[in-house]
Structure formats: C-alpha cells, structure tokens
Short mmCIF file of C-alpha atoms in Angstrom, two decimals:
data_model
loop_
_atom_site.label_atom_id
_atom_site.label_comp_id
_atom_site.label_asym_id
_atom_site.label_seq_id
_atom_site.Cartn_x
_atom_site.Cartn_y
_atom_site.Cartn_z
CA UNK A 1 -159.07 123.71 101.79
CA UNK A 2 -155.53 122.51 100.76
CA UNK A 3 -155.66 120.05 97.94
CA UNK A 4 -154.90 116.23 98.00
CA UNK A 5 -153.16 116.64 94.51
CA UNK A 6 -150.60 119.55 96.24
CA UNK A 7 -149.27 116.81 98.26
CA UNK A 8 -151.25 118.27 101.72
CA UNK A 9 -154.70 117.86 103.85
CA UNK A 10 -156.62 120.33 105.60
CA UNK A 11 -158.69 119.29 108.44
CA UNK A 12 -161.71 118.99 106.46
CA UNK A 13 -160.10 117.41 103.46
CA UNK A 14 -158.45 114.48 105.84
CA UNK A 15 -161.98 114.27 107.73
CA UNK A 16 -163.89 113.82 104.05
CA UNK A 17 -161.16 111.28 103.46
CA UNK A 18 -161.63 108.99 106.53
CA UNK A 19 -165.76 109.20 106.17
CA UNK A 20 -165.41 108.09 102.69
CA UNK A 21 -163.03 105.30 103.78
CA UNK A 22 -166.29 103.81 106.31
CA UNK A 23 -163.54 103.68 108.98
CA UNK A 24 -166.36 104.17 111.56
CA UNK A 25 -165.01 107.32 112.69
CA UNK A 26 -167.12 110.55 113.68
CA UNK A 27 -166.95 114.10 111.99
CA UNK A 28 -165.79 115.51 115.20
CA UNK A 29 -163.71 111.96 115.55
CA UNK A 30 -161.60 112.66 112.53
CA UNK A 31 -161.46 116.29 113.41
CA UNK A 32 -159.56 115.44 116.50
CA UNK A 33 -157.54 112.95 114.95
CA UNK A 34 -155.92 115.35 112.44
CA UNK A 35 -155.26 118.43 115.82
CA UNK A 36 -153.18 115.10 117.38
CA UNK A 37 -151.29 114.27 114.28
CA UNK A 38 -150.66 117.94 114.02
CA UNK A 39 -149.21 118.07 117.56
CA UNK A 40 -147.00 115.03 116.88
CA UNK A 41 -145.68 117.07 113.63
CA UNK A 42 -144.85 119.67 115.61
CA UNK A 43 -147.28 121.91 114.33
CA UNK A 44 -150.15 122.64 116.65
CA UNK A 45 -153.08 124.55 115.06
CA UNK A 46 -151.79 124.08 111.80
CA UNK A 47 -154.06 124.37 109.11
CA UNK A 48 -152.73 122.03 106.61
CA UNK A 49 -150.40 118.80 106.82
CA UNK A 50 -148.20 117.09 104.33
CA UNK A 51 -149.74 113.94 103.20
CA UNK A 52 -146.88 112.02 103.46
CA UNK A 53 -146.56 113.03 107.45
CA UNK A 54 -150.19 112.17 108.33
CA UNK A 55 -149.32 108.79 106.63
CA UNK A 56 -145.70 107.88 108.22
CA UNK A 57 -147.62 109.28 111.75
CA UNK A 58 -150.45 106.58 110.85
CA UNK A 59 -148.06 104.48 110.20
CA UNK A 60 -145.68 103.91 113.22
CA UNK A 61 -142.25 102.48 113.14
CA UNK A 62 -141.31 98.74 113.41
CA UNK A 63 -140.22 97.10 116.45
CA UNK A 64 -136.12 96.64 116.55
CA UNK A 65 -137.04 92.49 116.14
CA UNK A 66 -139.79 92.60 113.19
CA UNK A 67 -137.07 95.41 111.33
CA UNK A 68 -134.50 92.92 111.74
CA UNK A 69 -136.75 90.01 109.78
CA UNK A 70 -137.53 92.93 107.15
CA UNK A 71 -134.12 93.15 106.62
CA UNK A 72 -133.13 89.63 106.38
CA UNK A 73 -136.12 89.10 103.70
CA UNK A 74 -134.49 91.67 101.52
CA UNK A 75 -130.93 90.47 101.55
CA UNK A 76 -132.56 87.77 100.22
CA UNK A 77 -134.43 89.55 97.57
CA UNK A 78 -131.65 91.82 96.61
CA UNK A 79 -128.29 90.00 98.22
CA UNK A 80 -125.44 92.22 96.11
CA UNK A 81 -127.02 95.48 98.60
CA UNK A 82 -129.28 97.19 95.86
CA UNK A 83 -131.92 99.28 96.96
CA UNK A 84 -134.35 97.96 94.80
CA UNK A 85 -135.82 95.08 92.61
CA UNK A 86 -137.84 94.45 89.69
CA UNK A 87 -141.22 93.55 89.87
CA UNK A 88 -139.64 89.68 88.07
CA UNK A 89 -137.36 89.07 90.71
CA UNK A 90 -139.44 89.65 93.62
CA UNK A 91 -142.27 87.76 91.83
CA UNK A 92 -139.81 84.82 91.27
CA UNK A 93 -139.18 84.74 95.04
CA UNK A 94 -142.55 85.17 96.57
CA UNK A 95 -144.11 81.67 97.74
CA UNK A 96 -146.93 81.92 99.87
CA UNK A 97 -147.84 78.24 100.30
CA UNK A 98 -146.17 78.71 104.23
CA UNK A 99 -147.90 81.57 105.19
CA UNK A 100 -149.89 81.00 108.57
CA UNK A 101 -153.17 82.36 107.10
CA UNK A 102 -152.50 80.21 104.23
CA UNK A 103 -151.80 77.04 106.05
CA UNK A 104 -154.61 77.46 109.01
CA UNK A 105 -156.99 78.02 105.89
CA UNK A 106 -158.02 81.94 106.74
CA UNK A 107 -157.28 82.86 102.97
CA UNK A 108 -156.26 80.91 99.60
CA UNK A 109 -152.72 81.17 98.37
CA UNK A 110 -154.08 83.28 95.13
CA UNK A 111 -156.01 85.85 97.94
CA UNK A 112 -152.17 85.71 100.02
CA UNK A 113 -150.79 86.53 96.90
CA UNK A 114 -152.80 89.40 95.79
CA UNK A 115 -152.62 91.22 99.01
CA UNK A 116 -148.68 91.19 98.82
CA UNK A 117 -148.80 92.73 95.45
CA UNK A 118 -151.72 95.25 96.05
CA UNK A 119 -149.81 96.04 98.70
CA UNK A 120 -146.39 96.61 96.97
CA UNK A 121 -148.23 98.46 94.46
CA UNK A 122 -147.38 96.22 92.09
CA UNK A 123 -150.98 95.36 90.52
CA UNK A 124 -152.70 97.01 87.41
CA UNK A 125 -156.17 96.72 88.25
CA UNK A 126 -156.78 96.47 92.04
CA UNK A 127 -159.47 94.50 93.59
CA UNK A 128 -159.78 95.79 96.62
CA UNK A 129 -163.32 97.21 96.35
CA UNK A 130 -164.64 94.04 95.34
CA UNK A 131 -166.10 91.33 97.37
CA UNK A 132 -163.62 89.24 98.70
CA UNK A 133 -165.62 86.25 99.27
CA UNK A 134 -166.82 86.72 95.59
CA UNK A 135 -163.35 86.79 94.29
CA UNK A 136 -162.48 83.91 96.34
CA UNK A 137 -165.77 81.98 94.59
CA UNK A 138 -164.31 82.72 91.26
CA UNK A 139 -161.04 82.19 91.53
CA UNK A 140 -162.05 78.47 92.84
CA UNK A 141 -163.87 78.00 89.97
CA UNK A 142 -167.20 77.16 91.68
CA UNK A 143 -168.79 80.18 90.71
CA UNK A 144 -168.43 82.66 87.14
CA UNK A 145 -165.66 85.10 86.93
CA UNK A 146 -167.09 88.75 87.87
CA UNK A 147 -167.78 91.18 85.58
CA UNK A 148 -164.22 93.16 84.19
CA UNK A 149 -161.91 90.80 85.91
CA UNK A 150 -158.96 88.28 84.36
CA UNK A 151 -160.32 88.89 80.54
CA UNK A 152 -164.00 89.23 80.95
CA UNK A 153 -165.89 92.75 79.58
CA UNK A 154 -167.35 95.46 81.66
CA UNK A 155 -168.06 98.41 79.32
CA UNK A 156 -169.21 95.60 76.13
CA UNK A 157 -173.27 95.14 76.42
CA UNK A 158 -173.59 91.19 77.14
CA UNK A 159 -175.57 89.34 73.84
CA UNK A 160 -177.45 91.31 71.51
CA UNK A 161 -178.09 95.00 71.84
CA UNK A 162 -181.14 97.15 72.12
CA UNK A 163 -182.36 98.72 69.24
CA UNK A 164 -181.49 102.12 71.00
CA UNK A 165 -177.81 101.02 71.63
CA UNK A 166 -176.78 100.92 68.51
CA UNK A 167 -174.68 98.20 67.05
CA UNK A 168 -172.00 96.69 68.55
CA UNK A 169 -168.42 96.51 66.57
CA UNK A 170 -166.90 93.33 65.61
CA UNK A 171 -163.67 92.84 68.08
CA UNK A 172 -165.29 95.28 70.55
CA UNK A 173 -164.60 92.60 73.72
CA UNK A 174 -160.62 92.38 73.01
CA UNK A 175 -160.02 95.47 72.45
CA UNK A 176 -161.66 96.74 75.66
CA UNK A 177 -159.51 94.01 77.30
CA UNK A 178 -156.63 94.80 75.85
CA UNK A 179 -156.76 98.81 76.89
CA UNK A 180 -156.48 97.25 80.52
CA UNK A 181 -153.97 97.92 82.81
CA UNK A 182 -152.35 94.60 83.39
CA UNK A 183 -152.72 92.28 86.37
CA UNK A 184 -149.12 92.47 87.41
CA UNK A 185 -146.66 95.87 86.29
CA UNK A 186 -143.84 93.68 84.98
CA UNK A 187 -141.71 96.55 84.07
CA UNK A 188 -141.88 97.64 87.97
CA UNK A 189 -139.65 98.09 90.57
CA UNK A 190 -139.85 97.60 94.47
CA UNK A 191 -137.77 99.78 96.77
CA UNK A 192 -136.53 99.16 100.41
CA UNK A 193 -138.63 101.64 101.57
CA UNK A 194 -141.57 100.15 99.58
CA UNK A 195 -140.92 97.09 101.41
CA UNK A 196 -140.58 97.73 104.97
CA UNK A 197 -143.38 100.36 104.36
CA UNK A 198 -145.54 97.47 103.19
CA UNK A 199 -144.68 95.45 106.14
CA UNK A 200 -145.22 98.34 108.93
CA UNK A 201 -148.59 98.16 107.41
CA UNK A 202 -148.90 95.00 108.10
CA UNK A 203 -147.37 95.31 111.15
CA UNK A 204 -150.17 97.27 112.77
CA UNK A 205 -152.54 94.34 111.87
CA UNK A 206 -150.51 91.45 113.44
CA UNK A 207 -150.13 91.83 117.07
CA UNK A 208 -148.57 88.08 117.55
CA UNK A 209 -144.63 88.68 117.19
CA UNK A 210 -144.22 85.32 115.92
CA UNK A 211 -147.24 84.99 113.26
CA UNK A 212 -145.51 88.06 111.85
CA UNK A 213 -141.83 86.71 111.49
CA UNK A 214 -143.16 83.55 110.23
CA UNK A 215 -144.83 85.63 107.94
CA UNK A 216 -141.60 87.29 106.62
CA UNK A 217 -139.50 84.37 106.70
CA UNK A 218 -142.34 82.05 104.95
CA UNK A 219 -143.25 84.65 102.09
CA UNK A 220 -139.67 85.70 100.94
CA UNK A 221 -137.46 81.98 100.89
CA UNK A 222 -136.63 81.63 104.77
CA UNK A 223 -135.36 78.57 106.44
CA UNK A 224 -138.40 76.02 105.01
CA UNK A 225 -137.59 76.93 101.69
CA UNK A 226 -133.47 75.80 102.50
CA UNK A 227 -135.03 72.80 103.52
CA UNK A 228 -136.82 71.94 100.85
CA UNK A 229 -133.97 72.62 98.42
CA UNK A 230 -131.86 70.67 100.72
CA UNK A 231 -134.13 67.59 100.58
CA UNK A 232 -134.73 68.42 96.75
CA UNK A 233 -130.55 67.79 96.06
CA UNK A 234 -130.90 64.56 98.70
CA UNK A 235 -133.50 63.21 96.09
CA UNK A 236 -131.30 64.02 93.20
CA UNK A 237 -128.06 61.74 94.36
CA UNK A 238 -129.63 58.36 94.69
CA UNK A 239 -127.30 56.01 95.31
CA UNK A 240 -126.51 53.77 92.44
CA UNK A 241 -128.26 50.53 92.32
CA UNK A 242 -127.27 47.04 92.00
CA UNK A 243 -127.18 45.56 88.83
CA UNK A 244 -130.17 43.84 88.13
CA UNK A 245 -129.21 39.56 88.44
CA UNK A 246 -130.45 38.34 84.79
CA UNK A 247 -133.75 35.73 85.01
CA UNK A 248 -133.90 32.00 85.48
CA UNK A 249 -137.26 31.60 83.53
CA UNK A 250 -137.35 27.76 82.27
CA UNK A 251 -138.64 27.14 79.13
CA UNK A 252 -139.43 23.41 77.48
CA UNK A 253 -137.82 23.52 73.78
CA UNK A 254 -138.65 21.52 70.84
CA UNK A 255 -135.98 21.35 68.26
CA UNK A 256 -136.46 20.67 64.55
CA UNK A 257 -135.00 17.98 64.72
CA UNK A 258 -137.50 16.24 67.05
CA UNK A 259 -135.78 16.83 69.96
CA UNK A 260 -136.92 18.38 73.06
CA UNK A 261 -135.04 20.01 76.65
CA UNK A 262 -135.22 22.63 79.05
CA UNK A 263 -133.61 26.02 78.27
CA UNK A 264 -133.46 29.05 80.12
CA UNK A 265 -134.44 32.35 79.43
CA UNK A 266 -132.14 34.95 80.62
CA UNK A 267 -134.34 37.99 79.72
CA UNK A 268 -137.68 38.44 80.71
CA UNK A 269 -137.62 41.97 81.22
CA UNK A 270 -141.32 43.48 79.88
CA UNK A 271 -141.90 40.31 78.18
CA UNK A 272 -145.68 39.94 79.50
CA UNK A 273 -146.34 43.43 77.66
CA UNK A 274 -146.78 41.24 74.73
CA UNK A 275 -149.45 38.70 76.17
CA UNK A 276 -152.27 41.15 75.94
CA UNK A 277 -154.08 38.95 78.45
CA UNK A 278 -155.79 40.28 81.47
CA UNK A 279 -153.67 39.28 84.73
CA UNK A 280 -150.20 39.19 82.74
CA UNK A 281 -148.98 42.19 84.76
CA UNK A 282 -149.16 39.76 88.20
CA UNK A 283 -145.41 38.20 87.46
CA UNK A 284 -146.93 34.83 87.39
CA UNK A 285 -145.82 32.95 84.31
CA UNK A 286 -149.01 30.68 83.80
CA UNK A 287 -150.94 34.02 82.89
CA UNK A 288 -148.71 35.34 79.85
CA UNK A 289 -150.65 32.71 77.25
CA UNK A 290 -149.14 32.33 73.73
CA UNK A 291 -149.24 35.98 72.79
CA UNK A 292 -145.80 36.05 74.06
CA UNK A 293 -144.05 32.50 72.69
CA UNK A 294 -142.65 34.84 69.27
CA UNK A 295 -140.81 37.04 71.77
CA UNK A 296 -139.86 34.32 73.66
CA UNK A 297 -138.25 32.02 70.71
CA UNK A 298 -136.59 35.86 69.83
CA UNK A 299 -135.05 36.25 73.15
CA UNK A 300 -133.68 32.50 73.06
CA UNK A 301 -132.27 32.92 69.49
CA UNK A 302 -129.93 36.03 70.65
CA UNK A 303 -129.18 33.87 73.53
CA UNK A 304 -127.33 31.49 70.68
CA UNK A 305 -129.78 28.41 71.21
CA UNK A 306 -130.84 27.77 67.13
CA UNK A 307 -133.21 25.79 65.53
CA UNK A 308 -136.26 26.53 68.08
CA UNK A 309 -139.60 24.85 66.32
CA UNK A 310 -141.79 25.19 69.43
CA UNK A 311 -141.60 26.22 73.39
CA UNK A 312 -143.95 25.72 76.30
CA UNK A 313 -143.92 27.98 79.44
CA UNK A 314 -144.29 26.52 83.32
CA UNK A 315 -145.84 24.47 84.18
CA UNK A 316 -145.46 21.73 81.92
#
C-alpha cells in the first residue's frame, strides 16, 4: 500500500489508521469511509489519497458566522495583517479563565490551556495519551506527578538498582530531563491557517453557535478582557483626597517649672504603634498606656511647646 511518510493513504493504510485510533469504526466501516472521501475528491475507485485531502474532507469548512469570529481573534493576535505569530505572542494573549468549560467547571484552566496548545502544535511533549483525569490529579497537587512529566524521570530506575542493572551514573535524572523536548516550542510560529484549522476542529465538536464564539472571543482578548482593562485604568485615577484635618488629642502637661495645662497634640498619626499594648489598635486613647508618653512629649516639642517634665493622656 501507499505509504503515510509519501504524503498518501491507501484504503488499507487509512483503515489500519482509524482501528488503531479506537474510533469504534468497523473494517468494512472504514473501508467505506475512504470509497466516500474518494468520491468527494473526485476520484472514484482511486487507490490512494493525499493525506492532506482525506484530512481537509474530515475536516469541513466553517460556517460564514464562526469564520468571521476566527478572523476577529486574529486581528487581534496579529493586528499589522501578518500571517503569522510567534509561539510568545500568542502565548502572551491566550487567557482561558472565560472559557465556558472553564467557568461551568467541565475542565481546569491548566487542562483549557493545554488543549489550545496541543492543538496549535505548539507543545514538546504531548499528553494526549495519558489519563486525563490523572493529569488533572497532578496538576492539582492532590496526587504525585506521573511518571516522565514536568521534570520527573521515566527511563532512570527509581532508588537503588538491581545487582543485574548495573550502576546508575551520578547526574543520570537531569540529564535525561534535560534531552526532553520542552513543554512549550518557544521558538515557534502559528500561521492563519494553523489557526482557523485548529478551530474547524473544534468546530465539529461544538454544535452550540454561541458556546463556540464565546469561546473565540473569551480565549484570544474579546470584549471581557476591554472591560477589565477599562475598569483596571478606572482604578488607577482615584480621585485625589482631602487633606487629612490635623488631630485635637488633649494632653495634661506638667512644666518644669511646676506648672501644669492642657495642650494639644496635633499629630497622632501611628502614635499607638508605640504602646505595644494589646487593644491600642481600637483608636481609643485610654488603651495606648505609657509606652507611648516619649513619642508623645517628641511630637509636642516640634510643635514648639518646651520644657515638658511630664504628660497624662484622657481621661484625667
């Protein structure tokens, strides 16, 4: 039969390909499959089809409305008109806190994440074949990391070895990590045609017109995100406050020279920080105790009133 590698299936090649995928097809199922996609590439009986035709055919199109979001969500990922954008950019844009599988629960923003870029072909090391649910575990940090994931060996023996292993080599564990294909390709780049191929994808698996716009719109800075930068300059400009009016604290004085008056204390500002008694913080005077009668004379003595031998706070 033809060969995947040469770019083109044969009937038996595109059959072994959809058993091996468990996509609950028959032999005879996937035989008929591949005569149809023939007759819709104009070939009938034709032995062999270009891979890329069976999957544009599997694909579909995009409805005139869910192109028209596609579009919109890369102006906003390229707006000077490229055709394409580094793997940086587009990961500098993505936000999937808004997504509707996201926000009614169905997956975790770090799952919502790592579909978009498995599905961009953007990821080293996909995950796909693992157990989602597992992944989910670890990533929540209720259960261990698996085995060959984020840092963690999977061709190292765990502990000691056998006797008829051999020893193992001192830095064996980073080096085996660091021979990995990284998480993310940050020296990639993402195409148009990357993009709204990703989303007819994902078109085919959301039937609800407006889960998928939301979708588009939430994922790539749509009108929420406007918002929220909207609200974020609000926050920003707060109107200048009042000045604050300086205290009215009285405090009894007693002079050196044996005299004794009120006095007041214009600046109270922090002052029961230097109490150190429980209850200080409550802005009632009776609770600062002496801790804070050194500040206090201070405070009075840059207000100009010399000659301060002792003070007593309300009530006296």
């Amino acid at each position: 039969g033809a060969s995947a590698a040469e770019g083109v299936l044969d009937q038996e090649s595109f059959s072994q390909c959809c058993l091996g995928q468990n996509l609950g097809f028959s032999l005879h199922e996937c035989r008929c499959i591949f005569r149809r996609l023939a007759d819709e590439h104009g070939a009938p009986g034709c032995a062999a089809l270009p891979a890329a035709a069976i999957v544009r055919a599997i694909r579909g199109q995009l409805p005139a409305q869910r192109l028209a979001a596609v579009h919109e969500a890369w102006v906003r990922l390229a707006p000077a008109g490229r055709g394409e954008v580094s793997s940086q950019e587009l990961l500098a844009k993505l936000d999937v806190r808004r997504l509707p599988t996201v926000l009614s629960g169905e997956v975790s923003t770090e799952a919502a994440r790592r579909q978009i870029l498995e599905g961009l072909d953007l990821c080293g090391e996909r995950t796909a074949e693992r157990s989602s649910f597992a992944l989910e575990e670890a990533y929540a940090r209720r259960r261990p990391m698996l085995v060959g994931v984020l840092g963690t060996p999977r061709d190292v023996p765990a502990g000691r070895p056998r006797k008829d292993e051999g020893a193992r080599v001192q830095g064996d564990i980073a080096r085996e990590v660091s021979g990995r294909p990284p998480l993310v390709h940050l020296d990639a780049s993402v195409s148009f045609a990357d993009f709204e191929a990703y989303y007819t994808l994902f078109s085919t698996i959301t039937p609800d017109d407006d889960i998928f716009l939301a979708s588009v719109e939430a994922a790539w800075g749509g009108k929420a995100h406007l918002y929220e930068a909207a609200q974020a300059s609000r926050a920003a400009c707060k109107p200048r406050s009042a000045a604050k009016p300086p205290a009215c604290t009285r405090v009894l004085a007693t002079f050196e020279d044996g005299s004794s008056r009120l006095v007041i204390l214009r600046n109270d500002e922090g002052i029961e920080l230097y109490s150190g008694q429980a209850g200080s913080t409550t802005n009632q005077i009776w609770t600062w105790g002496g801790g804070v009668y050194p500040e206090v004379k201070r405070r009075l003595r840059k207000q100009g009133i010399e000659g301060i031998q002792s003070i007593k706070l309300a009530p006296f």
